Amino acid sequence: MSLNNSSNVFLDSAPSNTNRFQVNVINEGHESSAAADNSDPPHYEETSFGDEAQTRFRISFRPGKQECYDNFLQNGETTKTDASFHVYDSHTNTYYLQTFGHNTMDAVPKIEYYRNTGSLSGPKANRPSILEIHEQLAKNVAVAPGSTDRVANGDGMPGDEQAENKEEEDKSGAVKFGWVKGVLVRCMLNIWGVMLFIRLSWIVGEAGIGLGVIIIGLAVTVTAITGLSTSAIATNGYVRGGGAYYLISRSLGPEFGGSIGLIFAFANAVAVAMYVVGFAETVVDLLKESDSMMVDPTNDIRIIGSITVVILLGISVAGMEWEAKAQVILLIILLIAIANFFIGTVIPSNNEKKSRGFFNYQASIFAENFGPSFTKGEGFFSVFAIFFPAATGILAGANISGDLEDPQDAIPRGTMLAIFITTVAYIGVAICVGACVVRDATGNMNDTIISGMNCNGSAACGLGYDFSRCQHEPCQYGLMNNFQVMSMVSGFGPLITAGIFSATLSSALASLVSAPKVFQALCKDNIYKALQFFAKGYGKNNEPLRGYVLTFVIAMAFILIAELNTIAPIISNFFLASYALINFSCFHASYAKSPGWRPAYGIYNMWVSLFGAVLCCAVMFVINWWAAVITYIIEFFLYIYVTYKKPDVNWGSSTQALSYVSALDNALELTTVEDHVKNFRPQCIVLTGGPMTRPALLDITHAFTKNSGLCICCEVFVGPRKLCVKEMNSGMAKKQAWLIKNKIKAFYAAVAADCFRDGVRSLLQASGLGRMKPNTLVIGYKRNWRKAQLTEIENYVGIIHDAFDFEIGVVIVRISQGFDISQVLQVQDELEKLEQERLALEATIKDNESEEGGGGIRGLFKKAGKLNITKPTSKKDSSINTVQSMHVGEFNQKLVEASTQFKKKQGKGTIDVWWLFDDGGLTLLIPYILTLRKKWKDCKLRIYVGGKVNRIEEEKIAMASLLSKFRIKFAEIHVIGDINMKPNKESWKVFEEMIEPYRLHESCKDLTTAEKLKRETPWKITDAELEAIKEKSYRQVRLNELLQEHSRAANLIVLSLPVARKGSISDWLYMAWLEILTKNLPPVLLVRGNHKNVLTFYS
C-alpha cells in the first residue's frame, strides 16, 4: 500500500506475524516518490500523542488482528519506544504518528478525552487544542525523555500524572459492589422494615384488604416515581459518592443540594436511633415475657440500644465488605421469616389459633375483611401516614453510590427491582393475612357456637366461634388488636422475631452507613466550610471514619433520650423532602431542555416526575402537618444560607440551563417590542481595558448602570493577531471572574484588532444582544495627549466620531489622578510572587532542618544540602528588600486613593449639571440616576443652563417647569447669561500656549511653503481653522472660568460634551478644548447623548 500526502511518501514495512502492532517507517525526503508494493486495503490507525524526540511511529493492525486491536483500545495499553517522540515536528526525517493513514495530529474519539481530572475510572487524556491543529507546526521543540509514555497514557502534565497515579494506586484495592449486593439487598432490607411484621396486619384490619392494597399502591406510587427519577438522574453521567445529595446537587445546584444534603444526612443518623430503639423494644418485650428485666423498660431500652449501636458501629468501621456480608446474612434471615409466614397460612390451624382469630384461608373472612372498618379517630389518611414509612428506604443503594462498581447500571436495576419485589411481598402479606385472620377475637377457646345459639352473621360465627362480645369490650386478639398476628400465623413463631431483629438491624446498619457517606460528600464539596473536617476519608474505600463517629454520637444521643415518637414524623418528612427534590430535579432537568440531559434510562416522564414531587409534598402534610412545616422552614433557611455564601462550584446544574433558556426567551421577547422612551436606560460600553486596571472608570459607570442598565467592560488587544488572540483568550475567564468577585454587575468583552479604533468600532457595532445593545460609550479622558503619538490621538478622537456615526451617546470621564493603575498592580504582583518564593524557601529550609542528621556520607549530603539551600536565603531576602525600597518611592498613594474614590460614600454635597445643549436628556438622566444610589443619595442636583442676560428669571422658571414635569428633584437652578463672553487674557494665553506646538502658522509663510507643510503635516491646526472657530474656542475657555467660579467645590460635575464637526475641527484642537474645559476641576463627566429623547413627561 502506498499513500502520498503532500510531498511525503508513507511506506509500510513487511507484515510480521509475531507482533500485534507495527511501526511503519516514513520516508520524508521531498525528492522521493517511490511507493512500496502492497495490495492490502487501507487500515485504520489508533492515534497516540507524545512529545518531541527524534523518532515517530504509527500504529496499525493487519488483517486478522482486529481482535488484538480492540483489546488495545479497551485496555488502554500503549506502545513503548526507547526514544521519546513528538508529533508536532513535521519537518525532519523522523517517524510519524498517523490517523487514518494521514500525517495529522487529529485524535480519534476516545473516552479518556472526556474524563474529569482525577477521575477514578481512568486517567484523563488531553487532546490537541484547536490552535495546535490549526497553527503551523513547530520545527524545533525539545522534550524530556520518557514523555512518550506519559502523553500516550493521557495523563497530562508530569506533576498531575504522579498525583493521579498515586490516587489510582490508593484506590486500586477498594471494595466495589455490584447491583445485587450493593443496591438490591440494601434496598430490600431497608424497605422491609419492622412495619411488615407488627403493623401491616393492623392496617389491613382498619382499612380492609381493598383500601389496604390501595394504601400500599399509593405509597409505592410515590416511591416508584422517585425510583424512576433517581434512575434517570443516575444514568445521566458518572455518579460519585453522596447518594441523594449528589444526585440533587448536581442536578439542581448547590443551593438545593446543600440544604437537602444536610437534613438528609441528619435524618439517616436519627433513623439509626429509631431502628435500634425498635430492636431494643422487641428485646425488652421478650425480657418481660420471661420476667428477666434488668432495670425498667425505658432504661432497658437505653442499655440494649447503646450496646447494639456500638456493635453496629464496629461492623461499619471494619469496612464496607464486612457490612455487606452482615447485610446478606440479615436478608437471608428476613426472607426465611417471610417465607415462614406464607407457609404458616396453609398449615391447618389449631383450636388455640382459631380462638385468636386464625382460620386459614376462608372466603368468608376475605369478604368480611375486604371493606374498611376504621375505629374511632382513624381514617384513610391516618392509616396511610402510619404505613408510608414502611415504603421508604429506596435510596439505601444510591446512598453508597461511591462504593458501586457501576452506579449507572446498579442504581436503576437494583432500586426498581427492590421496589417491585417488596411491593409484591407487602401486597401478598396484606391479602393473605386479610383472608386468614378475623378483625376481633377473644383468645378464649370456649367461645364456640353451641347449637341453638343465634349467629351474629360474622365470618367467625360461620366458622363456629362467637366473638360478639368484642363489640362491647376490648379484645386482645385479631387484626385490630394483636400486633403479633404474623408470629401467630407463621409456621414457627421465633422466626418472625428473628425477622423483626433482621429488619430493624439491617435498616439501622444501612442508615449508619448512609449518613456518613452522604455527609462526607457534602463536606468534600465545601458548601459548609465549618464542616470541612468531616471530609477526610481513610483506607482503600475512603471510609468516613469521622462521619461514623458523628453519626454514632447523634444516634446515641437520641437513643438515650428515648422519646422518638415526637421526632419520628420529622424524620419521615426529611426523607420525603429528599424524594420530592429528586423528582423535581428530574422534571427540572427535562424542562430546561439542556443538550447535556441524556439519561440512558429512558423510562421516565417529566410530568410524572413533577406529579411525584407534588405527591411527596402532599404526603408530608398527610403524615404530619407541623412536621412538614418544620421541614420546609429548615430547608428554606439552609437554602438561603447557601445562596448567600455562594459556594465556588460549577456542576452544570439544570438551574443554570433553565436560567439560560429564560434569558434567551426574554431576550427574544424583547426584540418583538419597540423601544419606548419611558424604558430607556443607559447601556454602556466602558473602555476600561482590563477591568482591574481602571477601577474608578468602571465604578462611576457601574454607579448609574447597576440594576438598571447593561454594562460591558471592553478591552482592545492591538498587535500581531496570533499573540493578541492567545492573550485575549487566556484572560477572558479571569477578568470576568474579577468582576464577579468584586460584585460588579457587568460583562467583559474583548477584541483583537490591527488598531485601537478598529477594535472599538467592532465593539460598538457587534456588542449586545437584541434590545440589550449599548447606547452609550464611556471612555476615560486621555491625560497624556500632549505626549502621545499622532495615531493615538487620531484613534481617540476617531472613536468619538464613530460613536456619533452609530448614533451612540458618549461619556468622557476625567479625574485629577487619571485611571490607569496597571503599574501599581504590576508592582504588587511582583512583591506577592517574591513573598511566595520567600515563604516556600523558608518552608524548605525548615523541613531540611527538622530531619535528623546521619553519620558518614548520608550526613555529609544532608549538611551540604542545608548549606546549598541556606546560602541563597540572604540573597533572596535582600532582593525583596531591594524591590521594596525601589518601589516605595514610586508607589503612587494618591493614584490608589483616586482609583477607589467612587467606591466610597459621597458626603453631603452637590452634583453640578451643566446642561448647556439639549442632547435628548442623557446629560440630566445620568446624574439623576446617581442620586438614587446609596453612595450618592446625600448629593443634591444643581442645574446650570445658558440663557440671555435680560431673561434670566424667565429661563429659570421655564427650566424649573420642565424639570418638575420630568419629576426630577433639584436643589438649585442657575441661568448663566455670560457664557459667550470672551475669557480673560490669562486664560486665553494658557489655551494658546497649549495649542502652540500643534499649530501650522501657514499665514506667516509663503504660499509654496505653506502648501508643502499642509501636505507633510495635515494634522496640524491651521490659522484658518483657528480663526473660523475662534468663538467656539472662546466658549470652552470661558466655560472653564465659570466652572472654576461655580462648581469648584462640587462632588461631581456633569457637563455637556462639545461636538467636533468632522472635517472642520482637527484632532489636536479638539483635545485642547477638552483639556481647557475640564482643567483643575473635581471629577467631570462630559456627556453627549445621541439627540434622541431619553426623558418624557407623558405617562
CSV table of C-alpha atoms in Angstrom, one decimal, residues 741-940:
chain,number,residue,atom,x,y,z
A,741,LYS,CA,-15.6,38.7,42.8
A,742,ASN,CA,-15.9,42.4,43.2
A,743,LYS,CA,-19.7,42.3,42.9
A,744,ILE,CA,-19.7,44.4,39.8
A,745,LYS,CA,-22.7,43.7,37.6
A,746,ALA,CA,-21.0,43.9,34.3
A,747,PHE,CA,-19.8,41.8,31.4
A,748,TYR,CA,-16.3,41.6,30.0
A,749,ALA,CA,-15.7,41.6,26.2
A,750,ALA,CA,-12.5,41.8,24.2
A,751,VAL,CA,-11.5,42.0,20.6
A,752,ALA,CA,-8.2,41.7,18.7
A,753,ALA,CA,-7.6,44.3,16.1
A,754,ASP,CA,-4.9,45.9,14.0
A,755,CYS,CA,-5.5,49.2,15.6
A,756,PHE,CA,-7.4,50.6,18.6
A,757,ARG,CA,-10.0,52.4,16.6
A,758,ASP,CA,-10.9,49.3,14.5
A,759,GLY,CA,-11.4,47.3,17.7
A,760,VAL,CA,-13.7,49.9,19.3
A,761,ARG,CA,-15.6,50.2,16.0
A,762,SER,CA,-16.2,46.4,16.1
A,763,LEU,CA,-17.3,46.6,19.7
A,764,LEU,CA,-19.7,49.4,19.0
A,765,GLN,CA,-21.3,47.5,16.1
A,766,ALA,CA,-21.4,44.0,17.4
A,767,SER,CA,-21.7,44.2,21.2
A,768,GLY,CA,-25.0,43.4,22.9
A,769,LEU,CA,-27.9,41.1,22.0
A,770,GLY,CA,-31.2,42.2,20.5
A,771,ARG,CA,-32.6,45.1,22.5
A,772,MET,CA,-29.8,44.8,25.0
A,773,LYS,CA,-27.4,46.7,22.9
A,774,PRO,CA,-25.2,49.5,24.1
A,775,ASN,CA,-26.4,53.1,23.6
A,776,THR,CA,-23.6,54.9,25.4
A,777,LEU,CA,-19.8,54.8,25.1
A,778,VAL,CA,-17.9,55.6,28.3
A,779,ILE,CA,-14.2,56.4,28.0
A,780,GLY,CA,-11.6,57.9,30.2
A,781,TYR,CA,-10.0,61.2,29.4
A,782,LYS,CA,-6.6,60.9,27.7
A,783,ARG,CA,-4.4,62.8,30.2
A,784,ASN,CA,-1.1,62.3,28.2
A,785,TRP,CA,-2.5,63.5,24.9
A,786,ARG,CA,0.3,66.1,24.5
A,787,LYS,CA,3.0,63.3,24.7
A,788,ALA,CA,1.0,60.8,22.7
A,789,GLN,CA,1.8,59.6,19.1
A,790,LEU,CA,-0.3,61.1,16.3
A,791,THR,CA,-2.0,57.7,15.7
A,792,GLU,CA,-3.1,57.6,19.3
A,793,ILE,CA,-4.8,60.9,19.1
A,794,GLU,CA,-6.4,60.1,15.8
A,795,ASN,CA,-7.7,56.8,17.2
A,796,TYR,CA,-9.0,58.5,20.4
A,797,VAL,CA,-10.9,61.3,18.6
A,798,GLY,CA,-11.9,58.9,15.9
A,799,ILE,CA,-13.8,56.6,18.3
A,800,ILE,CA,-15.8,59.6,19.4
A,801,HIS,CA,-16.7,60.3,15.8
A,802,ASP,CA,-17.5,56.6,15.2
A,803,ALA,CA,-19.8,56.6,18.3
A,804,PHE,CA,-21.8,59.5,16.9
A,805,ASP,CA,-21.9,57.9,13.5
A,806,PHE,CA,-23.5,54.8,15.1
A,807,GLU,CA,-25.9,57.1,17.0
A,808,ILE,CA,-24.4,56.2,20.3
A,809,GLY,CA,-24.0,58.7,23.1
A,810,VAL,CA,-20.6,59.5,24.6
A,811,VAL,CA,-19.4,60.0,28.2
A,812,ILE,CA,-15.8,61.1,28.8
A,813,VAL,CA,-14.8,60.9,32.5
A,814,ARG,CA,-11.9,62.9,33.9
A,815,ILE,CA,-10.4,62.7,37.4
A,816,SER,CA,-7.3,64.5,38.5
A,817,GLN,CA,-5.0,61.5,39.0
A,818,GLY,CA,-6.1,59.5,36.0
A,819,PHE,CA,-7.5,56.0,35.8
A,820,ASP,CA,-4.7,53.6,34.9
A,821,ILE,CA,-3.2,51.8,37.9
A,822,SER,CA,-1.7,48.9,35.9
A,823,GLN,CA,1.9,49.8,37.1
A,824,VAL,CA,0.7,49.7,40.7
A,825,LEU,CA,-0.8,46.3,40.1
A,826,GLN,CA,2.3,45.0,38.4
A,827,VAL,CA,4.5,46.1,41.4
A,828,GLN,CA,2.0,44.4,43.8
A,829,ASP,CA,2.1,41.2,41.7
A,830,GLU,CA,5.9,41.2,41.8
A,831,LEU,CA,6.0,41.7,45.5
A,832,GLU,CA,3.5,38.9,46.1
A,833,LYS,CA,5.5,36.5,43.9
A,834,LEU,CA,8.7,37.3,45.8
A,835,GLU,CA,6.9,36.8,49.1
A,836,GLN,CA,5.6,33.5,48.0
A,837,GLU,CA,9.1,32.4,46.9
A,838,ARG,CA,10.5,33.5,50.3
A,839,LEU,CA,7.8,31.6,52.2
A,840,ALA,CA,8.4,28.5,50.1
A,841,LEU,CA,12.1,28.8,50.7
A,842,GLU,CA,11.7,29.1,54.4
A,843,ALA,CA,9.4,26.1,54.5
A,844,THR,CA,12.1,24.1,52.6
A,845,ILE,CA,14.8,25.1,55.0
A,846,LYS,CA,12.6,24.3,57.9
A,847,ASP,CA,11.8,20.8,56.5
A,848,ASN,CA,15.5,20.1,56.0
A,849,GLU,CA,16.5,21.3,59.5
A,850,SER,CA,13.8,19.1,61.0
A,851,GLU,CA,15.4,16.0,59.6
A,852,GLU,CA,17.7,14.1,61.9
A,853,GLY,CA,21.3,14.3,60.7
A,854,GLY,CA,23.0,11.0,59.9
A,855,GLY,CA,26.6,9.9,60.1
A,856,GLY,CA,29.0,9.2,57.2
A,857,ILE,CA,28.2,10.0,53.6
A,858,ARG,CA,24.5,10.4,54.3
A,859,GLY,CA,25.1,13.0,57.0
A,860,LEU,CA,27.5,14.8,54.8
A,861,PHE,CA,25.0,15.1,52.0
A,862,LYS,CA,22.4,16.4,54.4
A,863,LYS,CA,24.7,19.1,55.6
A,864,ALA,CA,25.7,20.1,52.1
A,865,GLY,CA,22.0,20.2,51.2
A,866,LYS,CA,21.4,22.6,54.1
A,867,LEU,CA,24.3,24.8,53.0
A,868,ASN,CA,23.1,25.0,49.4
A,869,ILE,CA,19.6,25.9,50.5
A,870,THR,CA,20.6,28.4,53.2
A,871,LYS,CA,23.1,30.4,51.1
A,872,PRO,CA,20.7,32.0,48.7
A,873,THR,CA,18.3,32.9,51.5
A,874,SER,CA,20.0,36.1,52.4
A,875,LYS,CA,20.2,37.0,48.7
A,876,LYS,CA,16.5,36.4,48.2
A,877,ASP,CA,15.6,38.4,51.3
A,878,SER,CA,17.9,41.2,50.2
A,879,SER,CA,16.3,41.1,46.7
A,880,ILE,CA,12.9,41.5,48.3
A,881,ASN,CA,14.1,44.4,50.4
A,882,THR,CA,15.7,46.0,47.4
A,883,VAL,CA,12.5,45.7,45.4
A,884,GLN,CA,10.5,47.2,48.3
A,885,SER,CA,12.9,50.1,48.7
A,886,MET,CA,13.0,50.6,45.0
A,887,HIS,CA,9.2,50.9,44.7
A,888,VAL,CA,8.3,52.6,47.9
A,889,GLY,CA,9.1,56.0,46.4
A,890,GLU,CA,7.3,55.2,43.2
A,891,PHE,CA,4.2,53.8,44.8
A,892,ASN,CA,1.7,56.5,44.0
A,893,GLN,CA,-0.6,56.6,47.0
A,894,LYS,CA,-2.7,59.3,45.5
A,895,LEU,CA,-3.3,57.2,42.4
A,896,VAL,CA,-4.5,54.3,44.5
A,897,GLU,CA,-6.8,56.6,46.6
A,898,ALA,CA,-8.2,58.2,43.4
A,899,SER,CA,-8.9,54.7,42.0
A,900,THR,CA,-11.3,54.0,44.9
A,901,GLN,CA,-12.9,57.4,45.2
A,902,PHE,CA,-16.2,56.3,43.6
A,903,LYS,CA,-16.4,53.2,45.9
A,904,LYS,CA,-16.7,55.4,49.0
A,905,LYS,CA,-19.9,57.0,50.2
A,906,GLN,CA,-20.1,60.6,49.0
A,907,GLY,CA,-20.8,63.0,51.7
A,908,LYS,CA,-23.2,65.9,51.7
A,909,GLY,CA,-22.5,67.9,48.6
A,910,THR,CA,-23.7,68.6,45.1
A,911,ILE,CA,-23.7,67.2,41.6
A,912,ASP,CA,-23.5,70.2,39.3
A,913,VAL,CA,-25.2,69.5,36.0
A,914,TRP,CA,-24.2,72.0,33.3
A,915,TRP,CA,-26.9,71.2,30.8
A,916,LEU,CA,-25.8,73.6,28.1
A,917,PHE,CA,-27.1,71.7,25.0
A,918,ASP,CA,-30.2,69.6,24.6
A,919,ASP,CA,-29.0,66.1,23.7
A,920,GLY,CA,-32.2,64.3,24.4
A,921,GLY,CA,-31.8,64.4,28.2
A,922,LEU,CA,-28.9,62.0,28.8
A,923,THR,CA,-26.9,64.8,30.5
A,924,LEU,CA,-29.7,65.1,33.0
A,925,LEU,CA,-30.7,61.5,33.3
A,926,ILE,CA,-27.2,60.1,34.4
A,927,PRO,CA,-26.8,62.5,37.4
A,928,TYR,CA,-30.4,61.8,38.4
A,929,ILE,CA,-29.8,58.0,38.5
A,930,LEU,CA,-26.7,58.7,40.6
A,931,THR,CA,-28.7,60.4,43.2
A,932,LEU,CA,-30.7,57.2,43.6
A,933,ARG,CA,-27.7,55.2,44.7
A,934,LYS,CA,-26.7,54.9,48.4
A,935,LYS,CA,-23.3,56.4,47.8
A,936,TRP,CA,-24.7,59.5,46.1
A,937,LYS,CA,-28.0,60.0,47.8
A,938,ASP,CA,-26.8,62.8,50.0
A,939,CYS,CA,-25.8,64.8,47.0
A,940,LYS,CA,-28.2,67.4,45.6
